[in-house]
């Protein structure tokens, strides 16, 4: 679409204001002229080509446009008879540049807001801005409207008419018909009439929709009083407070356009979603909150940047009471629907307004997110994230994953409740599940090479941090190698338990022979591991088996303090009791003396406790250690039995995931 701006008029009714430049260069605000405002808005709307007709002061006008240095191709056409003709003749002079394209036609003295322009641009086919709320002007344009379409435009029509502003969007066929009629008029010498006379000649032949802009800013400036009124209205509009929330860590052209459009509506506050809020519903942000906030604060048009702590806008709407909240129109239909509804009801309380811009899911930006994901999966990025997440969130969750497929499940499973999203933060590579998956007992029989293979499978297809179940850690001399390998791979934490000899799974408790290591030996192993690691990110967690082996709370606490003293980055306390009392007692006693070392729990037995309750008591990591494996096995047994019983597979179909969906589980670039 090409824009045509008519600037050949002399602007004589403006008095001294137009003694040295054309009317369109009149300032409407301290930072804008009528023309600079129009051109900026055209550029923001994505229009690239503009034709400007000129007359008196054409050189001043051309120099001015060049100095604005906007991303627009502007061509100028001078109407040499500007003082003897009307703009119908200016259009005629420019006709060769105006064929074969949709045209956005406006008078050079028209001041409008982006809202009015957006309404016009959103209209399918041709349209003209009219107002159903403004009184009919005595001497200015009115449009006669029939069935929503403009039939005639002129100053003489009062019946079935609305106030109309010369801002048109014309589909190329409609425009060509009008242009042909304009040419016919001019070639007959009728050059002192309005171009609309030619339009009226075609009558109902053109389908130009009446686009009702109501009270939105859309006004011509003919004299000093008009200028004062428009400037006043603009000042009010510019003082409106506008709020937009961004969670992105890669600012691309699409975001910049939204910000620009939002800034056009008033003083723009950008809510930058905190890392925790972003991670709750999509991936962990590549760029931390502080940097994203600094980046956005530097974007022109952004007046202020504030944190938004959750997907919900409530906190910030109540705090800042914005006049307008801006969002893409896609959220009416996705998981954010309840968030949108909350925004609408909060705004309604004080007369605020939600403005939704058409959402464009431009494929050219889609690969940016893939790149971000790839980066998040790199060892350094992934390893460091666990520590940061624990610090940011207070409590994180890890779900067991024992294969690439279960890794994808932990990576991608999201549930939405009340507009909030929930995902697991990390993956747990369980010795129990890793061994069981291979049909072997959980006795450190599956060797490290094989365990590392599982990690590799996970790493290839996921980005979330990994917590590795290191069993006893083996001999101290072997443990240091394990630490270095895991650290190099990008694993974030190893958990080693204070047992020695033939390790058995803790859930057997005292039913089997298990030996606890001495505080001295185990502390020595921790110290060796800490000395072996190369980065500050890698965490060694000491797992205390005193409650499992019924050695009592005091023993557990003594060990916990000793292991933390030896350099353990976290303490895991385990229990196989259904009631959480001994875990709670440990956490309470430990936190009395140590308020910072993260506490890890594995609530397989004491599974009635919610994450919120754990957090309240001072727990930092909740590991769901084996639920996925335990879910898949009964489903497989049932399927196998169904096939055996029926001598065929048909009866098992209802138990199975359709083959088409299986294929979709695996992303293509993996
Ligand atoms: C594992 O998942 O392998 C664990 C946790 O070590 S537990 O099975 O509860 O001991
Ligand atoms: Mg284990």
XYZ file of C-alpha atoms and ligand atoms in Angstrom:
681
model
C 0.000 0.000 0.000
C 1.178 3.465 -0.921
C 0.294 6.605 1.008
C -0.725 9.820 -0.732
C -0.494 13.019 1.282
C -1.922 16.181 -0.208
C 0.211 19.150 0.704
C -0.230 21.590 -2.173
C -2.615 23.934 -0.321
C -1.415 27.386 0.718
C -2.813 27.223 4.258
C -3.752 30.864 4.086
C -6.259 30.595 6.963
C -3.421 29.800 9.364
C -2.033 33.366 9.156
C 1.597 33.833 10.277
C 1.862 30.152 11.171
C 2.295 29.348 7.493
C 4.292 32.375 6.375
C 7.526 30.415 5.982
C 6.567 26.803 5.530
C 3.604 24.753 4.377
C 0.778 24.080 6.818
C 1.822 20.457 7.326
C 4.990 21.663 9.061
C 3.007 23.326 11.829
C 3.964 21.999 15.256
C 1.196 20.151 17.085
C 3.317 19.212 20.068
C 6.810 20.139 21.254
C 8.222 17.152 19.350
C 5.982 16.789 16.320
C 4.615 18.577 13.307
C 1.465 17.461 11.521
C 3.629 15.894 8.827
C 6.265 14.247 11.028
C 3.459 12.679 13.031
C 1.751 11.364 9.906
C 4.981 10.013 8.428
C 6.049 8.332 11.652
C 2.703 6.670 11.942
C 2.877 5.465 8.356
C 6.328 4.003 8.952
C 5.081 2.337 12.157
C 2.184 0.842 10.207
C 4.680 -0.762 7.842
C 4.021 1.504 4.873
C 7.119 2.064 2.783
C 6.148 4.293 -0.152
C 4.696 7.764 0.138
C 3.764 10.314 -2.495
C 3.495 13.907 -1.306
C 2.017 16.576 -3.510
C 3.566 19.993 -2.930
C 3.012 23.603 -3.930
C 4.279 26.703 -2.201
C 7.474 26.130 -0.121
C 8.075 22.819 -1.867
C 11.836 23.003 -1.246
C 11.343 23.681 2.450
C 9.037 20.691 2.625
C 11.395 18.367 0.769
C 14.380 19.367 2.920
C 12.300 18.839 6.013
C 11.244 15.330 4.960
C 14.830 14.376 4.184
C 15.957 15.643 7.569
C 13.382 13.431 9.288
C 15.328 10.480 7.898
C 12.516 7.960 8.199
C 12.515 4.495 6.611
C 10.176 5.677 3.828
C 10.601 6.174 0.092
C 9.040 9.574 -0.391
C 8.467 11.056 -3.823
C 7.305 14.596 -4.302
C 5.043 15.882 -7.049
C 4.629 19.630 -7.384
C 1.334 21.110 -8.463
C 2.688 24.190 -10.236
C -0.799 25.698 -10.303
C -1.272 25.177 -6.573
C -2.598 28.715 -6.125
C -5.198 28.401 -8.887
C -6.400 24.842 -8.452
C -7.690 22.490 -5.757
C -6.137 19.202 -4.670
C -8.089 17.342 -7.365
C -5.500 18.736 -9.724
C -2.571 17.801 -7.452
C -3.778 14.193 -7.540
C -4.054 14.448 -11.306
C -0.437 15.672 -11.476
C 0.694 12.649 -9.427
C -1.552 10.110 -11.179
C 1.261 8.171 -12.851
C 2.738 7.282 -9.481
C -0.569 6.183 -8.077
C -1.674 3.240 -10.161
C -1.716 -0.467 -9.500
C -1.697 -0.264 -5.688
C -3.986 0.221 -2.734
C -3.804 3.831 -1.591
C -3.960 5.411 1.829
C -5.098 8.953 1.047
C -4.961 11.787 3.531
C -4.997 15.526 3.569
C -1.800 17.148 4.736
C -3.518 19.025 7.548
C -5.112 15.991 9.137
C -4.045 14.985 12.630
C -5.093 11.536 13.735
C -4.150 9.034 16.378
C -2.885 5.544 15.793
C -6.210 4.201 17.051
C -8.112 5.835 14.165
C -5.489 4.726 11.662
C -5.567 1.171 13.014
C -9.341 1.025 12.632
C -9.089 2.197 9.058
C -6.258 -0.164 8.167
C -8.126 -3.073 9.729
C -11.112 -2.527 7.427
C -11.257 -5.004 4.581
C -11.543 -3.332 1.137
C -11.994 0.438 1.017
C -12.917 2.725 3.901
C -13.201 6.332 5.005
C -13.068 7.685 8.546
C -16.348 9.136 9.808
C -17.611 9.969 13.284
C -21.020 9.018 14.603
C -20.448 11.057 17.766
C -19.202 14.427 16.481
C -21.803 17.045 15.532
C -22.218 17.628 11.811
C -19.834 20.451 10.907
C -21.277 23.479 9.113
C -18.518 23.964 6.583
C -16.468 20.749 6.620
C -16.868 17.379 4.986
C -19.774 15.151 5.758
C -20.375 11.701 4.316
C -23.792 10.426 3.281
C -23.985 6.864 4.543
C -26.177 4.032 3.321
C -25.975 0.540 4.829
C -22.585 1.314 6.322
C -21.097 2.535 3.041
C -20.138 6.070 2.024
C -22.292 7.178 -0.903
C -21.273 10.840 -1.203
C -18.806 13.196 0.416
C -19.105 16.965 0.488
C -19.812 19.958 2.660
C -23.366 20.369 1.381
C -24.882 17.080 2.610
C -26.750 17.028 5.923
C -29.294 14.216 5.539
C -28.223 10.689 6.525
C -24.744 12.127 6.988
C -21.928 11.900 9.505
C -18.943 14.156 10.056
C -16.195 12.785 7.819
C -12.445 13.259 7.694
C -10.440 12.995 4.479
C -8.578 9.843 5.480
C -9.256 6.997 3.081
C -8.002 3.492 2.541
C -8.766 2.594 -1.042
C -8.532 -0.819 -2.603
C -6.737 -0.449 -5.916
C -9.810 -1.066 -8.108
C -11.862 1.537 -6.198
C -8.987 3.953 -6.311
C -8.448 3.447 -10.044
C -12.127 4.194 -10.718
C -11.909 7.389 -8.639
C -8.599 8.378 -10.243
C -10.062 7.903 -13.736
C -12.932 10.192 -12.787
C -10.492 12.736 -11.308
C -8.572 12.692 -14.611
C -11.799 13.178 -16.553
C -12.667 16.188 -14.365
C -9.232 17.779 -14.747
C -9.071 17.151 -18.458
C -12.423 18.968 -18.761
C -10.877 21.858 -16.832
C -12.747 21.229 -13.609
C -9.716 21.744 -11.380
C -11.130 23.960 -8.655
C -13.517 21.452 -7.135
C -12.941 18.808 -4.477
C -11.653 15.431 -5.623
C -14.724 14.125 -3.795
C -16.905 15.676 -6.531
C -15.403 13.081 -8.852
C -16.098 10.409 -6.230
C -19.720 11.478 -5.941
C -20.012 11.256 -9.722
C -19.344 7.530 -9.474
C -21.983 7.418 -6.731
C -22.779 3.974 -5.367
C -20.312 2.375 -7.783
C -17.609 2.211 -5.124
C -17.869 0.256 -1.929
C -16.199 2.535 0.613
C -16.990 1.481 4.169
C -17.811 4.150 6.720
C -15.193 3.502 9.417
C -16.609 5.061 12.562
C -13.801 6.517 14.676
C -16.205 8.160 17.146
C -14.323 10.542 19.416
C -10.878 9.279 18.516
C -8.467 11.944 17.394
C -8.954 12.597 13.680
C -9.224 16.286 12.846
C -8.192 18.752 10.166
C -6.383 21.901 11.141
C -7.710 24.856 9.184
C -6.986 27.719 11.535
C -5.316 28.697 14.800
C -8.362 27.606 16.880
C -8.273 24.130 15.336
C -4.571 23.970 16.116
C -5.129 24.895 19.758
C -7.926 22.326 20.142
C -5.934 19.525 18.501
C -2.771 20.321 20.488
C -4.786 20.202 23.687
C -6.302 16.837 22.769
C -2.883 15.485 21.827
C -1.419 16.558 25.142
C -4.155 14.662 26.962
C -3.608 11.586 24.850
C 0.135 11.713 25.349
C -0.335 11.822 29.102
C -2.320 8.606 29.183
C -0.482 5.793 30.900
C 0.025 2.690 28.815
C 1.188 -0.692 30.077
C 2.598 -3.566 28.097
C 4.229 -6.700 29.493
C 7.064 -8.494 27.724
C 8.635 -11.813 28.607
C 10.932 -12.121 25.624
C 14.706 -12.259 25.876
C 15.283 -11.707 22.169
C 13.952 -8.348 21.012
C 13.068 -8.527 17.337
C 11.292 -6.293 14.843
C 7.875 -7.619 15.856
C 8.429 -6.533 19.474
C 9.799 -3.162 18.408
C 6.668 -2.532 16.344
C 4.430 -3.371 19.311
C 6.445 -1.063 21.573
C 6.315 1.755 19.057
C 2.584 1.379 18.614
C 2.047 1.197 22.349
C 4.202 4.284 22.883
C 1.996 6.156 20.403
C -0.906 5.675 22.792
C 0.701 7.550 25.690
C 3.421 7.225 28.309
C 4.621 3.685 28.069
C 5.494 1.491 31.044
C 6.926 -1.898 30.132
C 6.389 -4.694 32.622
C 9.318 -7.063 32.252
C 8.449 -10.532 33.386
C 10.816 -11.856 36.010
C 12.911 -14.935 35.252
C 10.765 -17.031 37.529
C 7.534 -15.928 35.867
C 8.925 -16.613 32.389
C 10.268 -20.011 33.396
C 6.886 -20.924 34.840
C 5.209 -21.007 31.458
C 7.862 -21.368 28.791
C 11.591 -21.939 28.848
C 14.063 -20.393 31.237
C 15.091 -16.979 29.876
C 18.438 -16.825 28.162
C 18.984 -13.250 29.241
C 18.412 -12.542 32.954
C 15.751 -10.113 34.136
C 18.218 -7.301 34.915
C 19.611 -7.338 31.381
C 16.226 -7.609 29.728
C 14.990 -4.699 31.812
C 18.045 -2.589 30.901
C 17.592 -3.409 27.211
C 13.952 -2.370 27.219
C 14.629 0.759 29.235
C 16.847 1.877 26.355
C 14.165 1.470 23.695
C 12.875 4.790 22.459
C 9.334 5.519 23.592
C 9.676 3.414 26.751
C 9.293 5.732 29.752
C 9.698 3.213 32.524
C 10.453 -0.441 33.092
C 9.015 -2.366 36.046
C 9.127 -6.045 37.027
C 6.050 -8.200 36.509
C 6.282 -11.057 38.975
C 3.777 -13.458 37.481
C 1.693 -14.172 34.419
C -1.121 -12.312 36.149
C -1.212 -8.534 35.633
C -3.097 -7.926 38.872
C -0.222 -6.653 40.992
C 0.943 -4.118 38.411
C -2.509 -2.985 37.294
C -3.470 -2.321 40.903
C -0.195 -0.511 41.514
C 0.060 1.600 38.350
C -3.591 1.876 37.239
C -2.727 2.235 33.554
C -5.271 3.929 31.289
C -4.503 1.406 28.569
C -3.106 -2.132 28.659
C -1.763 -3.401 25.348
C -1.523 -7.065 24.323
C -1.573 -9.200 21.175
C -5.065 -10.470 20.338
C -3.934 -14.115 20.451
C -4.389 -14.460 24.209
C -8.169 -14.557 23.939
C -7.852 -18.158 22.767
C -4.802 -19.625 24.467
C -3.944 -20.570 28.044
C -3.796 -16.888 28.962
C -7.563 -16.484 28.538
C -8.130 -16.253 32.328
C -5.281 -13.702 32.585
C -6.989 -11.617 29.904
C -10.336 -11.863 31.666
C -8.723 -10.724 34.909
C -7.122 -7.770 33.099
C -10.480 -6.761 31.603
C -12.251 -6.897 34.962
C -9.454 -5.008 36.764
C -9.469 -2.282 34.096
C -13.240 -2.043 34.265
C -13.058 -1.087 37.939
C -11.572 2.297 37.105
C -12.403 2.813 33.427
C -9.122 1.560 31.934
C -9.060 -0.002 28.525
C -7.541 -3.100 26.936
C -6.125 -2.527 23.475
C -5.340 -5.660 21.482
C -3.034 -5.509 18.498
C -3.300 -8.186 15.841
C -0.841 -10.925 16.734
C 1.529 -11.952 13.988
C 3.300 -15.259 14.444
C 5.984 -14.435 11.920
C 7.844 -17.628 10.973
C 11.001 -15.592 10.482
C 11.186 -15.145 14.257
C 10.338 -18.759 15.141
C 13.907 -19.986 14.673
C 15.102 -17.417 17.221
C 13.395 -19.393 19.937
C 14.918 -22.623 18.657
C 18.311 -20.958 18.863
C 17.619 -19.842 22.400
C 16.686 -23.386 23.359
C 19.855 -24.725 21.770
C 21.871 -22.258 23.781
C 20.103 -23.163 27.015
C 21.131 -26.770 26.500
C 24.847 -25.952 26.316
C 26.780 -27.348 29.330
C 27.763 -24.015 30.877
C 24.292 -22.521 30.531
C 22.522 -25.597 31.799
C 24.843 -26.341 34.710
C 24.658 -22.860 36.199
C 20.913 -22.612 36.065
C 20.030 -24.888 38.984
C 21.785 -22.795 41.611
C 20.226 -19.632 40.214
C 16.755 -21.149 40.102
C 16.966 -22.293 43.712
C 18.040 -18.790 44.701
C 15.302 -17.142 42.597
C 12.389 -19.425 43.374
C 13.111 -20.639 46.877
C 11.762 -24.056 45.931
C 12.242 -25.956 42.698
C 10.913 -29.305 41.541
C 12.699 -32.090 39.684
C 11.016 -34.983 37.933
C 12.646 -38.317 37.208
C 13.712 -38.919 33.602
C 15.429 -42.089 32.454
C 15.488 -41.746 28.660
C 15.324 -39.198 25.876
C 11.567 -39.661 25.688
C 10.916 -39.187 29.412
C 13.315 -36.222 29.232
C 11.118 -34.651 26.551
C 8.114 -35.267 28.736
C 9.703 -33.509 31.720
C 10.914 -30.727 29.447
C 7.587 -30.029 27.779
C 4.778 -30.901 30.163
C 2.934 -27.762 31.251
C -0.367 -27.442 33.068
C -2.345 -24.239 33.331
C -4.426 -23.242 36.300
C -6.107 -19.865 36.688
C -3.915 -18.357 34.015
C -0.742 -19.546 35.696
C 1.451 -22.220 34.202
C 3.308 -24.974 36.023
C 6.247 -27.030 34.807
C 9.025 -29.061 36.383
C 12.223 -27.089 36.838
C 14.775 -29.870 36.555
C 15.343 -33.587 35.833
C 16.383 -36.285 38.287
C 18.488 -39.141 36.948
C 17.581 -41.784 39.491
C 19.791 -44.790 40.164
C 16.643 -46.810 40.894
C 14.967 -45.935 37.586
C 18.133 -46.097 35.529
C 18.795 -49.606 36.900
C 15.171 -50.775 36.730
C 14.899 -49.638 33.121
C 17.764 -52.043 32.391
C 16.140 -54.827 34.409
C 18.883 -54.611 37.039
C 18.798 -54.097 40.839
C 19.609 -50.694 42.303
C 22.954 -51.737 43.831
C 25.481 -49.623 41.904
C 25.605 -52.427 39.361
C 24.896 -50.200 36.368
C 28.301 -48.628 35.878
C 29.065 -44.943 35.424
C 29.703 -45.262 31.695
C 26.166 -46.514 31.262
C 24.749 -43.895 33.642
C 26.530 -41.165 31.656
C 24.924 -42.559 28.481
C 21.494 -41.887 30.009
C 22.562 -38.329 30.795
C 23.747 -37.899 27.230
C 20.393 -39.047 25.870
C 18.656 -36.498 28.075
C 21.051 -33.732 27.202
C 20.542 -34.194 23.502
C 16.846 -33.388 23.579
C 16.281 -31.149 26.611
C 17.415 -27.886 28.199
C 16.447 -28.249 31.859
C 19.074 -28.705 34.580
C 19.975 -32.240 35.633
C 20.374 -33.604 39.160
C 22.278 -36.875 39.168
C 21.796 -39.646 41.701
C 25.414 -40.624 42.401
C 24.567 -43.430 44.885
C 27.440 -43.579 47.409
C 29.814 -41.774 45.061
C 32.036 -44.886 45.191
C 35.610 -44.637 46.329
C 36.857 -41.134 46.984
C 39.540 -41.682 44.329
C 36.835 -42.568 41.781
C 34.410 -39.908 42.947
C 36.655 -37.031 41.878
C 36.600 -38.322 38.301
C 32.817 -38.650 38.400
C 32.533 -35.037 39.578
C 34.735 -33.760 36.760
C 32.903 -35.748 34.104
C 29.462 -34.670 35.265
C 30.568 -31.068 35.527
C 32.020 -31.154 32.023
C 28.804 -32.665 30.673
C 26.738 -29.828 32.134
C 25.069 -31.673 35.038
C 24.192 -29.248 37.831
C 24.200 -31.384 40.971
C 25.268 -34.811 42.167
C 23.650 -36.266 45.252
C 25.704 -38.858 47.138
C 24.423 -40.821 50.094
C 26.398 -41.529 53.248
C 26.413 -45.282 52.852
C 29.235 -47.686 52.074
C 29.736 -51.246 50.910
C 26.962 -52.857 48.919
C 24.403 -50.099 48.601
C 20.740 -51.069 48.497
C 17.826 -48.811 47.689
C 16.801 -46.687 50.665
C 13.175 -47.665 50.390
C 14.147 -51.119 51.735
C 15.267 -49.328 54.914
C 16.432 -51.756 57.578
C 14.858 -54.755 55.832
C 18.208 -55.290 54.128
C 21.772 -54.924 55.392
C 23.084 -51.451 54.679
C 26.029 -49.700 56.271
C 26.268 -45.975 56.895
C 29.625 -44.346 56.232
C 31.402 -42.503 59.028
C 31.125 -38.748 59.232
C 34.902 -38.460 58.733
C 35.074 -40.643 55.620
C 32.062 -39.096 53.986
C 33.202 -35.553 54.788
C 36.539 -36.413 53.220
C 34.747 -37.579 50.054
C 32.807 -34.315 49.890
C 35.984 -32.275 50.365
C 37.735 -34.211 47.592
C 34.789 -33.690 45.248
C 34.617 -29.969 45.943
C 38.345 -29.643 45.340
C 38.040 -31.516 42.041
C 35.350 -29.389 40.415
C 36.392 -26.604 38.090
C 33.440 -24.219 38.154
C 31.568 -22.530 40.958
C 28.245 -23.730 39.566
C 28.449 -27.451 40.153
C 26.756 -28.621 43.358
C 27.533 -31.614 45.543
C 24.653 -32.603 47.762
C 25.141 -34.826 50.791
C 22.290 -37.279 51.370
C 21.754 -38.389 54.916
C 20.459 -41.902 55.498
C 20.146 -41.726 59.293
C 16.334 -41.695 59.275
C 16.187 -44.508 56.702
C 18.526 -46.595 58.858
C 16.680 -45.588 62.044
C 19.628 -43.833 63.628
C 17.514 -40.955 64.904
C 17.137 -37.236 64.332
C 20.199 -36.244 66.345
C 22.468 -38.416 64.198
C 20.908 -36.964 61.039
C 21.469 -33.410 62.257
C 25.034 -34.058 63.399
C 25.845 -35.430 59.962
C 24.040 -32.622 58.142
C 26.029 -29.910 59.929
C 29.288 -31.821 59.473
C 28.712 -32.369 55.751
C 27.723 -28.735 55.209
C 30.910 -27.798 57.060
C 32.879 -30.106 54.737
C 31.601 -28.087 51.777
C 28.371 -29.801 50.701
C 26.309 -27.352 48.624
C 23.032 -28.938 49.737
C 21.692 -31.517 52.170
C 19.215 -34.212 51.237
C 17.245 -35.777 54.056
C 15.423 -38.990 53.265
C 12.716 -40.983 55.025
C 10.541 -43.926 54.090
C 7.776 -43.083 56.544
C 4.357 -42.202 55.194
C 4.028 -39.410 57.732
C 6.291 -36.432 57.123
C 6.885 -35.736 60.836
C 10.531 -36.802 60.994
C 11.330 -34.859 57.828
C 9.604 -31.762 59.218
C 11.432 -32.172 62.535
C 14.774 -32.387 60.729
C 14.066 -29.358 58.536
C 12.962 -27.283 61.506
C 16.014 -28.168 63.584
C 18.440 -27.719 60.677
C 16.998 -24.349 59.705
C 17.408 -23.088 63.282
C 21.157 -23.205 62.808
C 21.571 -23.013 59.033
C 19.270 -20.733 57.047
C 21.021 -20.948 53.695
C 22.165 -24.469 52.727
C 19.498 -25.829 50.373
C 17.508 -28.797 51.664
C 16.432 -31.541 49.257
C 13.630 -34.038 49.853
C 12.302 -37.041 47.920
C 8.674 -37.424 48.992
C 7.963 -40.865 47.571
C 6.527 -42.177 50.854
C 5.476 -38.918 52.508
C 3.699 -37.883 49.326
C 0.746 -36.071 50.887
C 2.812 -32.947 51.508
C 2.416 -30.189 48.922
C 5.284 -28.209 47.461
C 3.875 -25.077 49.117
C 4.037 -26.755 52.536
C 7.637 -27.873 51.954
C 8.588 -24.373 50.871
C 6.981 -22.833 53.928
C 9.040 -25.109 56.134
C 12.331 -24.289 54.430
C 12.792 -27.063 51.841
C 14.357 -25.969 48.538
C 14.286 -28.949 46.182
C 11.500 -31.503 45.805
C 12.405 -34.541 43.723
C 9.720 -36.787 42.248
C 12.095 -39.711 42.036
C 10.360 -42.561 40.226
C 6.755 -41.734 39.338
C 7.126 -41.789 35.547
C 8.703 -45.214 35.494
C 6.096 -46.542 37.899
C 3.373 -45.106 35.660
C 4.633 -46.661 32.443
C 5.134 -50.194 33.746
C 1.528 -51.024 34.765
C 0.310 -49.592 31.438
C 2.678 -51.893 29.562
C 1.706 -54.939 31.621
C -1.976 -54.276 30.980
C -1.395 -53.964 27.244
C 0.689 -57.136 27.093
C -2.002 -59.078 28.997
C -4.785 -57.707 26.807
C -3.019 -58.876 23.652
C -2.301 -62.311 25.154
C -5.918 -62.737 26.246
C -7.402 -61.715 22.905
C -4.882 -63.330 20.596
C -4.697 -60.027 18.734
C -3.948 -56.335 19.371
C -7.283 -54.713 18.496
C -8.631 -54.762 22.077
C -5.525 -52.998 23.316
C -6.020 -50.060 20.970
C -7.980 -48.003 23.483
C -5.020 -48.262 25.882
C -2.557 -46.935 23.339
C -1.424 -43.593 22.109
C -2.298 -43.210 18.409
C 0.689 -43.749 16.186
C 0.296 -40.272 14.651
C 0.723 -38.701 18.082
C 3.796 -40.797 18.859
C 5.455 -39.306 15.813
C 4.578 -35.814 16.972
C 6.262 -36.394 20.337
C 9.645 -36.018 18.750
C 10.453 -32.514 17.507
C 11.762 -32.533 13.962
C 15.126 -30.970 14.546
C 16.002 -33.466 17.257
C 16.579 -43.044 43.423
O 15.642 -42.552 42.829
O 17.338 -43.854 42.913
C 16.839 -42.660 44.804
C 15.748 -42.139 45.613
O 17.949 -42.805 45.241
S 15.093 -43.461 46.505
O 14.729 -44.480 45.560
O 13.961 -42.952 47.236
O 16.145 -43.946 47.404
Mg 19.218 -43.969 44.081
